Amino acid sequence: LLTRSSDLEMIRFNVKRPDGKRNFSAAIAWLTSGNDIANYGKIPQNFDLFVYENNSDNVDGIDDEHLIASSKSPNNSFERVSLPPTDAQYLTFRIVLTSEDSRSENFRQVVLGFDVASTN
């Protein structure tokens, strides 16, 4: 499921869909501490967010056929997706590190926030 050999899957987890809820939005944001932005003029890490429909609590039982949303935007500190209506029992989230500057003070470290909310 990783699209490039340099990508590094950081986190994969399920959220059980609440009964009666079908429409969701999800977002991740990450913090950069220290002097990275001042030193290099950019955010040193980039993550992408992928969301899959899943009728099992098995986080490994997903494939590209069940991908329902993704956010792949470079050079920012957040990703946000609005999901299409779903009746799947679980939403499986994958957070993938797609680039990282090895000079970063925070190399291979991240403070990551996540939220998912029903829009109905």
JSON list of C-alpha atoms in Angstrom, two decimals:
[
{"chain": "A", "resi": 1, "resn": "LEU", "atom": "CA", "xyz": [0.00, 0.00, 0.00]},
{"chain": "A", "resi": 2, "resn": "LEU", "atom": "CA", "xyz": [2.95, 2.34, 0.30]},
{"chain": "A", "resi": 3, "resn": "THR", "atom": "CA", "xyz": [3.41, 4.20, -2.92]},
{"chain": "A", "resi": 4, "resn": "ARG", "atom": "CA", "xyz": [7.15, 4.84, -2.80]},
{"chain": "A", "resi": 5, "resn": "SER", "atom": "CA", "xyz": [9.97, 2.98, -1.16]},
{"chain": "A", "resi": 6, "resn": "SER", "atom": "CA", "xyz": [10.97, 6.16, 0.70]},
{"chain": "A", "resi": 7, "resn": "ASP", "atom": "CA", "xyz": [7.53, 6.44, 2.33]},
{"chain": "A", "resi": 8, "resn": "LEU", "atom": "CA", "xyz": [7.33, 5.29, 5.91]},
{"chain": "A", "resi": 9, "resn": "GLU", "atom": "CA", "xyz": [4.03, 4.23, 7.43]},
{"chain": "A", "resi": 10, "resn": "MET", "atom": "CA", "xyz": [3.94, 5.79, 10.85]},
{"chain": "A", "resi": 11, "resn": "ILE", "atom": "CA", "xyz": [0.52, 4.86, 12.21]},
{"chain": "A", "resi": 12, "resn": "ARG", "atom": "CA", "xyz": [-2.40, 2.62, 11.25]},
{"chain": "A", "resi": 13, "resn": "PHE", "atom": "CA", "xyz": [-5.53, 2.38, 13.41]},
{"chain": "A", "resi": 14, "resn": "ASN", "atom": "CA", "xyz": [-9.29, 1.83, 13.32]},
{"chain": "A", "resi": 15, "resn": "VAL", "atom": "CA", "xyz": [-12.15, 4.00, 14.50]},
{"chain": "A", "resi": 16, "resn": "LYS", "atom": "CA", "xyz": [-15.48, 2.23, 14.98]},
{"chain": "A", "resi": 17, "resn": "ARG", "atom": "CA", "xyz": [-18.26, 4.03, 13.14]},
{"chain": "A", "resi": 18, "resn": "PRO", "atom": "CA", "xyz": [-20.98, 5.15, 15.58]},
{"chain": "A", "resi": 19, "resn": "ASP", "atom": "CA", "xyz": [-24.45, 3.79, 14.86]},
{"chain": "A", "resi": 20, "resn": "GLY", "atom": "CA", "xyz": [-26.50, 6.18, 12.74]},
{"chain": "A", "resi": 21, "resn": "LYS", "atom": "CA", "xyz": [-23.50, 8.24, 11.61]},
{"chain": "A", "resi": 22, "resn": "ARG", "atom": "CA", "xyz": [-22.44, 8.04, 7.96]},
{"chain": "A", "resi": 23, "resn": "ASN", "atom": "CA", "xyz": [-20.61, 11.30, 7.12]},
{"chain": "A", "resi": 24, "resn": "PHE", "atom": "CA", "xyz": [-17.25, 12.20, 8.58]},
{"chain": "A", "resi": 25, "resn": "SER", "atom": "CA", "xyz": [-14.31, 14.56, 8.33]},
{"chain": "A", "resi": 26, "resn": "ALA", "atom": "CA", "xyz": [-10.87, 13.76, 9.64]},
{"chain": "A", "resi": 27, "resn": "ALA", "atom": "CA", "xyz": [-7.67, 15.72, 10.11]},
{"chain": "A", "resi": 28, "resn": "ILE", "atom": "CA", "xyz": [-4.12, 15.37, 11.33]},
{"chain": "A", "resi": 29, "resn": "ALA", "atom": "CA", "xyz": [-1.69, 18.11, 12.30]},
{"chain": "A", "resi": 30, "resn": "TRP", "atom": "CA", "xyz": [1.88, 17.92, 13.48]},
{"chain": "A", "resi": 31, "resn": "LEU", "atom": "CA", "xyz": [4.15, 20.23, 15.38]},
{"chain": "A", "resi": 32, "resn": "THR", "atom": "CA", "xyz": [7.65, 21.32, 14.53]},
{"chain": "A", "resi": 33, "resn": "SER", "atom": "CA", "xyz": [9.74, 22.47, 17.45]},
{"chain": "A", "resi": 34, "resn": "GLY", "atom": "CA", "xyz": [13.14, 24.05, 17.58]},
{"chain": "A", "resi": 35, "resn": "ASN", "atom": "CA", "xyz": [14.72, 26.09, 14.81]},
{"chain": "A", "resi": 36, "resn": "ASP", "atom": "CA", "xyz": [13.97, 23.94, 11.76]},
{"chain": "A", "resi": 37, "resn": "ILE", "atom": "CA", "xyz": [11.67, 26.39, 10.03]},
{"chain": "A", "resi": 38, "resn": "ALA", "atom": "CA", "xyz": [14.00, 29.32, 10.68]},
{"chain": "A", "resi": 39, "resn": "ASN", "atom": "CA", "xyz": [17.08, 27.34, 9.63]},
{"chain": "A", "resi": 40, "resn": "TYR", "atom": "CA", "xyz": [15.70, 25.70, 6.51]},
{"chain": "A", "resi": 41, "resn": "GLY", "atom": "CA", "xyz": [12.75, 27.91, 5.53]},
{"chain": "A", "resi": 42, "resn": "LYS", "atom": "CA", "xyz": [10.33, 24.99, 5.43]},
{"chain": "A", "resi": 43, "resn": "ILE", "atom": "CA", "xyz": [8.51, 22.44, 7.52]},
{"chain": "A", "resi": 44, "resn": "PRO", "atom": "CA", "xyz": [10.96, 19.52, 7.64]},
{"chain": "A", "resi": 45, "resn": "GLN", "atom": "CA", "xyz": [8.37, 16.72, 7.65]},
{"chain": "A", "resi": 46, "resn": "ASN", "atom": "CA", "xyz": [5.42, 15.90, 5.43]},
{"chain": "A", "resi": 47, "resn": "PHE", "atom": "CA", "xyz": [2.72, 13.36, 6.22]},
{"chain": "A", "resi": 48, "resn": "ASP", "atom": "CA", "xyz": [-0.22, 12.10, 4.16]},
{"chain": "A", "resi": 49, "resn": "LEU", "atom": "CA", "xyz": [-3.54, 10.79, 5.47]},
{"chain": "A", "resi": 50, "resn": "PHE", "atom": "CA", "xyz": [-5.38, 7.82, 3.95]},
{"chain": "A", "resi": 51, "resn": "VAL", "atom": "CA", "xyz": [-8.83, 6.53, 4.98]},
{"chain": "A", "resi": 52, "resn": "TYR", "atom": "CA", "xyz": [-10.28, 3.10, 4.15]},
{"chain": "A", "resi": 53, "resn": "GLU", "atom": "CA", "xyz": [-13.66, 1.45, 4.67]},
{"chain": "A", "resi": 54, "resn": "ASN", "atom": "CA", "xyz": [-13.27, -1.67, 6.75]},
{"chain": "A", "resi": 55, "resn": "ASN", "atom": "CA", "xyz": [-15.88, -4.15, 8.01]},
{"chain": "A", "resi": 56, "resn": "SER", "atom": "CA", "xyz": [-13.37, -5.82, 10.31]},
{"chain": "A", "resi": 57, "resn": "ASP", "atom": "CA", "xyz": [-11.35, -4.58, 13.24]},
{"chain": "A", "resi": 58, "resn": "ASN", "atom": "CA", "xyz": [-8.27, -5.98, 11.47]},
{"chain": "A", "resi": 59, "resn": "VAL", "atom": "CA", "xyz": [-6.20, -2.93, 10.51]},
{"chain": "A", "resi": 60, "resn": "ASP", "atom": "CA", "xyz": [-4.18, -5.02, 8.06]},
{"chain": "A", "resi": 61, "resn": "GLY", "atom": "CA", "xyz": [-7.24, -6.15, 6.09]},
{"chain": "A", "resi": 62, "resn": "ILE", "atom": "CA", "xyz": [-7.34, -3.13, 3.77]},
{"chain": "A", "resi": 63, "resn": "ASP", "atom": "CA", "xyz": [-6.39, -2.58, 0.17]},
{"chain": "A", "resi": 64, "resn": "ASP", "atom": "CA", "xyz": [-6.57, 0.22, -2.38]},
{"chain": "A", "resi": 65, "resn": "GLU", "atom": "CA", "xyz": [-10.06, -0.95, -3.42]},
{"chain": "A", "resi": 66, "resn": "HIS", "atom": "CA", "xyz": [-11.35, 0.20, -0.02]},
{"chain": "A", "resi": 67, "resn": "LEU", "atom": "CA", "xyz": [-9.59, 3.58, -0.04]},
{"chain": "A", "resi": 68, "resn": "ILE", "atom": "CA", "xyz": [-12.32, 6.23, 0.30]},
{"chain": "A", "resi": 69, "resn": "ALA", "atom": "CA", "xyz": [-10.33, 9.40, 0.93]},
{"chain": "A", "resi": 70, "resn": "SER", "atom": "CA", "xyz": [-6.81, 10.74, 1.07]},
{"chain": "A", "resi": 71, "resn": "SER", "atom": "CA", "xyz": [-5.05, 14.00, 1.57]},
{"chain": "A", "resi": 72, "resn": "LYS", "atom": "CA", "xyz": [-1.68, 14.37, -0.09]},
{"chain": "A", "resi": 73, "resn": "SER", "atom": "CA", "xyz": [-0.43, 17.93, 0.04]},
{"chain": "A", "resi": 74, "resn": "PRO", "atom": "CA", "xyz": [3.22, 18.90, 0.52]},
{"chain": "A", "resi": 75, "resn": "ASN", "atom": "CA", "xyz": [4.86, 21.62, 2.58]},
{"chain": "A", "resi": 76, "resn": "ASN", "atom": "CA", "xyz": [2.22, 22.17, 5.22]},
{"chain": "A", "resi": 77, "resn": "SER", "atom": "CA", "xyz": [1.64, 20.96, 8.76]},
{"chain": "A", "resi": 78, "resn": "PHE", "atom": "CA", "xyz": [-1.82, 19.42, 8.35]},
{"chain": "A", "resi": 79, "resn": "GLU", "atom": "CA", "xyz": [-3.98, 17.12, 6.22]},
{"chain": "A", "resi": 80, "resn": "ARG", "atom": "CA", "xyz": [-7.79, 17.16, 6.16]},
{"chain": "A", "resi": 81, "resn": "VAL", "atom": "CA", "xyz": [-10.33, 14.95, 4.37]},
{"chain": "A", "resi": 82, "resn": "SER", "atom": "CA", "xyz": [-14.11, 14.89, 4.03]},
{"chain": "A", "resi": 83, "resn": "LEU", "atom": "CA", "xyz": [-15.27, 11.31, 3.66]},
{"chain": "A", "resi": 84, "resn": "PRO", "atom": "CA", "xyz": [-18.07, 10.13, 1.40]},
{"chain": "A", "resi": 85, "resn": "PRO", "atom": "CA", "xyz": [-21.04, 8.56, 3.22]},
{"chain": "A", "resi": 86, "resn": "THR", "atom": "CA", "xyz": [-20.15, 5.09, 4.48]},
{"chain": "A", "resi": 87, "resn": "ASP", "atom": "CA", "xyz": [-21.87, 2.21, 6.23]},
{"chain": "A", "resi": 88, "resn": "ALA", "atom": "CA", "xyz": [-18.61, 0.37, 6.96]},
{"chain": "A", "resi": 89, "resn": "GLN", "atom": "CA", "xyz": [-18.24, -0.79, 10.56]},
{"chain": "A", "resi": 90, "resn": "TYR", "atom": "CA", "xyz": [-14.77, 0.74, 10.86]},
{"chain": "A", "resi": 91, "resn": "LEU", "atom": "CA", "xyz": [-12.75, 3.51, 9.29]},
{"chain": "A", "resi": 92, "resn": "THR", "atom": "CA", "xyz": [-9.09, 2.55, 9.01]},
{"chain": "A", "resi": 93, "resn": "PHE", "atom": "CA", "xyz": [-6.65, 5.45, 9.05]},
{"chain": "A", "resi": 94, "resn": "ARG", "atom": "CA", "xyz": [-3.09, 5.34, 7.74]},
{"chain": "A", "resi": 95, "resn": "ILE", "atom": "CA", "xyz": [-0.64, 8.14, 8.38]},
{"chain": "A", "resi": 96, "resn": "VAL", "atom": "CA", "xyz": [2.41, 8.00, 6.15]},
{"chain": "A", "resi": 97, "resn": "LEU", "atom": "CA", "xyz": [5.61, 10.03, 6.39]},
{"chain": "A", "resi": 98, "resn": "THR", "atom": "CA", "xyz": [6.34, 10.97, 2.78]},
{"chain": "A", "resi": 99, "resn": "SER", "atom": "CA", "xyz": [9.34, 13.24, 3.25]},
{"chain": "A", "resi": 100, "resn": "GLU", "atom": "CA", "xyz": [11.65, 14.35, 5.99]},
{"chain": "A", "resi": 101, "resn": "ASP", "atom": "CA", "xyz": [14.77, 16.48, 6.07]},
{"chain": "A", "resi": 102, "resn": "SER", "atom": "CA", "xyz": [17.50, 14.49, 7.82]},
{"chain": "A", "resi": 103, "resn": "ARG", "atom": "CA", "xyz": [18.98, 17.75, 9.14]},
{"chain": "A", "resi": 104, "resn": "SER", "atom": "CA", "xyz": [15.85, 18.34, 11.25]},
{"chain": "A", "resi": 105, "resn": "GLU", "atom": "CA", "xyz": [16.23, 18.67, 15.01]},
{"chain": "A", "resi": 106, "resn": "ASN", "atom": "CA", "xyz": [13.20, 16.37, 15.17]},
{"chain": "A", "resi": 107, "resn": "PHE", "atom": "CA", "xyz": [14.40, 13.71, 12.72]},
{"chain": "A", "resi": 108, "resn": "ARG", "atom": "CA", "xyz": [12.22, 10.57, 13.09]},
{"chain": "A", "resi": 109, "resn": "GLN", "atom": "CA", "xyz": [10.21, 12.26, 15.87]},
{"chain": "A", "resi": 110, "resn": "VAL", "atom": "CA", "xyz": [6.76, 13.78, 15.67]},
{"chain": "A", "resi": 111, "resn": "VAL", "atom": "CA", "xyz": [4.04, 15.25, 17.85]},
{"chain": "A", "resi": 112, "resn": "LEU", "atom": "CA", "xyz": [0.90, 14.41, 15.93]},
{"chain": "A", "resi": 113, "resn": "GLY", "atom": "CA", "xyz": [-2.72, 15.36, 16.56]},
{"chain": "A", "resi": 114, "resn": "PHE", "atom": "CA", "xyz": [-5.74, 13.54, 15.09]},
{"chain": "A", "resi": 115, "resn": "ASP", "atom": "CA", "xyz": [-9.46, 14.23, 15.05]},
{"chain": "A", "resi": 116, "resn": "VAL", "atom": "CA", "xyz": [-12.44, 12.64, 13.35]},
{"chain": "A", "resi": 117, "resn": "ALA", "atom": "CA", "xyz": [-15.91, 14.15, 13.56]},
{"chain": "A", "resi": 118, "resn": "SER", "atom": "CA", "xyz": [-19.34, 13.25, 12.27]},
{"chain": "A", "resi": 119, "resn": "THR", "atom": "CA", "xyz": [-20.90, 15.86, 10.02]},
{"chain": "A", "resi": 120, "resn": "ASN", "atom": "CA", "xyz": [-24.47, 14.57, 10.48]}
]
